[in-house]
Amino acid sequence: MARSDQWKPKDLADCAKKHIAAVPLLKDSNLQAAIYLAGVACEAMFRSLRYGNKREHNSGHNLELLASECGYVEKIPFAQRPLVSIHLQTMRMFWWNELRYANKNHQIRHYMRTAAWQKKYSYANFEDDLREVYNTVYNAAKFLIDKGVEHAGI
């Protein structure tokens, strides 16, 4: 397996596109995995854009920080930036790197802490609510990736 410093930006962008294309295939069998993979796809896109930037990066798996460090928002036309901001906020609320380890109770506790969840979702219908979260996260990730490909020239 190649070390991460051997990856080229186009490799990571291609990875992001393949990951986001695979997300709908998981939704019927494992919503948690589908949500996680959507976030990983965004992460790959942002990392592909970051390669030309030589400064030190401390973003870890923070998608908003990665987007900032790679100059993602500046690559998007000004009129589309409010949508970018909304989708980045969606990813911040509903995706975190440790999601891959979270059981249902951890997920419920995490989502119940978000204001959006408290206004809209209930504890009793978690599976139905999780499907809606999946749709929201998938649409946000797909938008961010598509715009990255379209406007960053990768």
PDB file of N, CA and C in Angstrom, residues 1 7-23 36-49 51 141 145 149 154:
ATOM      1  N   MET A   1       0.839  -1.182   0.000  1.00  0.00           N
ATOM      2  CA  MET A   1       0.000   0.000   0.000  1.00  0.00           C
ATOM      3  C   MET A   1       0.882   1.244   0.000  1.00  0.00           C
ATOM      4  N   TRP A   7       0.573   9.757  -2.514  1.00  0.00           N
ATOM      5  CA  TRP A   7      -0.675  10.001  -3.225  1.00  0.00           C
ATOM      6  C   TRP A   7      -0.579  11.325  -3.970  1.00  0.00           C
ATOM      7  N   LYS A   8      -1.179  11.387  -5.110  1.00  0.00           N
ATOM      8  CA  LYS A   8      -1.255  12.619  -5.890  1.00  0.00           C
ATOM      9  C   LYS A   8      -2.655  13.211  -5.711  1.00  0.00           C
ATOM     10  N   PRO A   9      -2.799  14.527  -5.881  1.00  0.00           N
ATOM     11  CA  PRO A   9      -4.120  15.136  -5.701  1.00  0.00           C
ATOM     12  C   PRO A   9      -5.217  14.459  -6.532  1.00  0.00           C
ATOM     13  N   LYS A  10      -4.917  14.112  -7.772  1.00  0.00           N
ATOM     14  CA  LYS A  10      -5.927  13.471  -8.614  1.00  0.00           C
ATOM     15  C   LYS A  10      -6.328  12.112  -8.041  1.00  0.00           C
ATOM     16  N   ASP A  11      -5.386  11.379  -7.431  1.00  0.00           N
ATOM     17  CA  ASP A  11      -5.716  10.096  -6.807  1.00  0.00           C
ATOM     18  C   ASP A  11      -6.751  10.287  -5.699  1.00  0.00           C
ATOM     19  N   LEU A  12      -6.532  11.307  -4.883  1.00  0.00           N
ATOM     20  CA  LEU A  12      -7.458  11.564  -3.772  1.00  0.00           C
ATOM     21  C   LEU A  12      -8.813  12.044  -4.276  1.00  0.00           C
ATOM     22  N   ALA A  13      -8.810  12.883  -5.311  1.00  0.00           N
ATOM     23  CA  ALA A  13     -10.077  13.346  -5.887  1.00  0.00           C
ATOM     24  C   ALA A  13     -10.843  12.168  -6.498  1.00  0.00           C
ATOM     25  N   ASP A  14     -10.128  11.274  -7.185  1.00  0.00           N
ATOM     26  CA  ASP A  14     -10.776  10.079  -7.737  1.00  0.00           C
ATOM     27  C   ASP A  14     -11.337   9.199  -6.618  1.00  0.00           C
ATOM     28  N   CYS A  15     -10.597   9.095  -5.538  1.00  0.00           N
ATOM     29  CA  CYS A  15     -11.049   8.341  -4.369  1.00  0.00           C
ATOM     30  C   CYS A  15     -12.339   8.954  -3.813  1.00  0.00           C
ATOM     31  N   ALA A  16     -12.377  10.268  -3.716  1.00  0.00           N
ATOM     32  CA  ALA A  16     -13.573  10.961  -3.218  1.00  0.00           C
ATOM     33  C   ALA A  16     -14.775  10.648  -4.107  1.00  0.00           C
ATOM     34  N   LYS A  17     -14.580  10.696  -5.416  1.00  0.00           N
ATOM     35  CA  LYS A  17     -15.680  10.420  -6.345  1.00  0.00           C
ATOM     36  C   LYS A  17     -16.149   8.969  -6.236  1.00  0.00           C
ATOM     37  N   LYS A  18     -15.225   8.032  -6.092  1.00  0.00           N
ATOM     38  CA  LYS A  18     -15.599   6.618  -5.956  1.00  0.00           C
ATOM     39  C   LYS A  18     -16.321   6.368  -4.630  1.00  0.00           C
ATOM     40  N   HIS A  19     -15.832   6.986  -3.561  1.00  0.00           N
ATOM     41  CA  HIS A  19     -16.473   6.816  -2.252  1.00  0.00           C
ATOM     42  C   HIS A  19     -17.899   7.353  -2.265  1.00  0.00           C
ATOM     43  N   ILE A  20     -18.094   8.553  -2.805  1.00  0.00           N
ATOM     44  CA  ILE A  20     -19.436   9.149  -2.785  1.00  0.00           C
ATOM     45  C   ILE A  20     -20.376   8.343  -3.685  1.00  0.00           C
ATOM     46  N   ALA A  21     -19.853   7.750  -4.747  1.00  0.00           N
ATOM     47  CA  ALA A  21     -20.684   6.904  -5.609  1.00  0.00           C
ATOM     48  C   ALA A  21     -21.100   5.625  -4.888  1.00  0.00           C
ATOM     49  N   ALA A  22     -20.288   5.144  -3.958  1.00  0.00           N
ATOM     50  CA  ALA A  22     -20.585   3.910  -3.224  1.00  0.00           C
ATOM     51  C   ALA A  22     -21.535   4.125  -2.052  1.00  0.00           C
ATOM     52  N   VAL A  23     -21.664   5.352  -1.593  1.00  0.00           N
ATOM     53  CA  VAL A  23     -22.483   5.629  -0.403  1.00  0.00           C
ATOM     54  C   VAL A  23     -23.912   5.112  -0.541  1.00  0.00           C
ATOM     55  N   TYR A  36     -20.735   7.598   7.437  1.00  0.00           N
ATOM     56  CA  TYR A  36     -19.289   7.693   7.643  1.00  0.00           C
ATOM     57  C   TYR A  36     -18.544   7.816   6.308  1.00  0.00           C
ATOM     58  N   LEU A  37     -18.900   6.977   5.332  1.00  0.00           N
ATOM     59  CA  LEU A  37     -18.222   7.001   4.040  1.00  0.00           C
ATOM     60  C   LEU A  37     -18.432   8.328   3.313  1.00  0.00           C
ATOM     61  N   ALA A  38     -19.585   8.945   3.464  1.00  0.00           N
ATOM     62  CA  ALA A  38     -19.828  10.251   2.854  1.00  0.00           C
ATOM     63  C   ALA A  38     -18.842  11.288   3.411  1.00  0.00           C
ATOM     64  N   GLY A  39     -18.605  11.246   4.713  1.00  0.00           N
ATOM     65  CA  GLY A  39     -17.640  12.166   5.318  1.00  0.00           C
ATOM     66  C   GLY A  39     -16.215  11.885   4.871  1.00  0.00           C
ATOM     67  N   VAL A  40     -15.863  10.608   4.757  1.00  0.00           N
ATOM     68  CA  VAL A  40     -14.525  10.233   4.290  1.00  0.00           C
ATOM     69  C   VAL A  40     -14.319  10.722   2.855  1.00  0.00           C
ATOM     70  N   ALA A  41     -15.365  10.644   2.040  1.00  0.00           N
ATOM     71  CA  ALA A  41     -15.273  11.134   0.664  1.00  0.00           C
ATOM     72  C   ALA A  41     -14.981  12.637   0.640  1.00  0.00           C
ATOM     73  N   CYS A  42     -15.663  13.398   1.496  1.00  0.00           N
ATOM     74  CA  CYS A  42     -15.382  14.847   1.602  1.00  0.00           C
ATOM     75  C   CYS A  42     -13.950  15.082   2.046  1.00  0.00           C
ATOM     76  N   GLU A  43     -13.530  14.324   3.026  1.00  0.00           N
ATOM     77  CA  GLU A  43     -12.170  14.467   3.544  1.00  0.00           C
ATOM     78  C   GLU A  43     -11.148  14.233   2.429  1.00  0.00           C
ATOM     79  N   ALA A  44     -11.369  13.214   1.600  1.00  0.00           N
ATOM     80  CA  ALA A  44     -10.446  12.937   0.494  1.00  0.00           C
ATOM     81  C   ALA A  44     -10.416  14.104  -0.498  1.00  0.00           C
ATOM     82  N   MET A  45     -11.576  14.687  -0.782  1.00  0.00           N
ATOM     83  CA  MET A  45     -11.623  15.825  -1.710  1.00  0.00           C
ATOM     84  C   MET A  45     -10.824  17.003  -1.146  1.00  0.00           C
ATOM     85  N   PHE A  46     -11.048  17.332   0.109  1.00  0.00           N
ATOM     86  CA  PHE A  46     -10.343  18.469   0.703  1.00  0.00           C
ATOM     87  C   PHE A  46      -8.834  18.204   0.764  1.00  0.00           C
ATOM     88  N   ARG A  47      -8.460  16.986   1.078  1.00  0.00           N
ATOM     89  CA  ARG A  47      -7.021  16.661   1.113  1.00  0.00           C
ATOM     90  C   ARG A  47      -6.402  16.753  -0.283  1.00  0.00           C
ATOM     91  N   SER A  48      -7.156  16.413  -1.317  1.00  0.00           N
ATOM     92  CA  SER A  48      -6.622  16.519  -2.680  1.00  0.00           C
ATOM     93  C   SER A  48      -6.345  17.980  -3.031  1.00  0.00           C
ATOM     94  N   LEU A  49      -7.182  18.873  -2.545  1.00  0.00           N
ATOM     95  CA  LEU A  49      -7.009  20.300  -2.828  1.00  0.00           C
ATOM     96  C   LEU A  49      -5.895  20.917  -1.998  1.00  0.00           C
ATOM     97  N   TYR A  51      -2.947  19.672  -1.328  1.00  0.00           N
ATOM     98  CA  TYR A  51      -1.586  19.269  -1.676  1.00  0.00           C
ATOM     99  C   TYR A  51      -0.707  20.395  -2.179  1.00  0.00           C
ATOM    100  N   ALA A 141     -22.463  16.086   1.226  1.00  0.00           N
ATOM    101  CA  ALA A 141     -21.156  15.589   0.774  1.00  0.00           C
ATOM    102  C   ALA A 141     -21.075  15.591  -0.743  1.00  0.00           C
ATOM    103  N   ILE A 145     -18.327  17.727  -2.925  1.00  0.00           N
ATOM    104  CA  ILE A 145     -17.409  17.031  -3.821  1.00  0.00           C
ATOM    105  C   ILE A 145     -17.597  17.487  -5.270  1.00  0.00           C
ATOM    106  N   VAL A 149     -14.768  19.323  -7.595  1.00  0.00           N
ATOM    107  CA  VAL A 149     -14.328  18.826  -8.903  1.00  0.00           C
ATOM    108  C   VAL A 149     -14.558  19.895  -9.971  1.00  0.00           C
ATOM    109  N   ILE A 154      -9.696  19.531 -10.601  1.00  0.00           N
ATOM    110  CA  ILE A 154      -9.045  18.239 -10.310  1.00  0.00           C
ATOM    111  C   ILE A 154      -9.783  17.148 -11.080  1.00  0.00           C
TER     112      ILE A 154
END
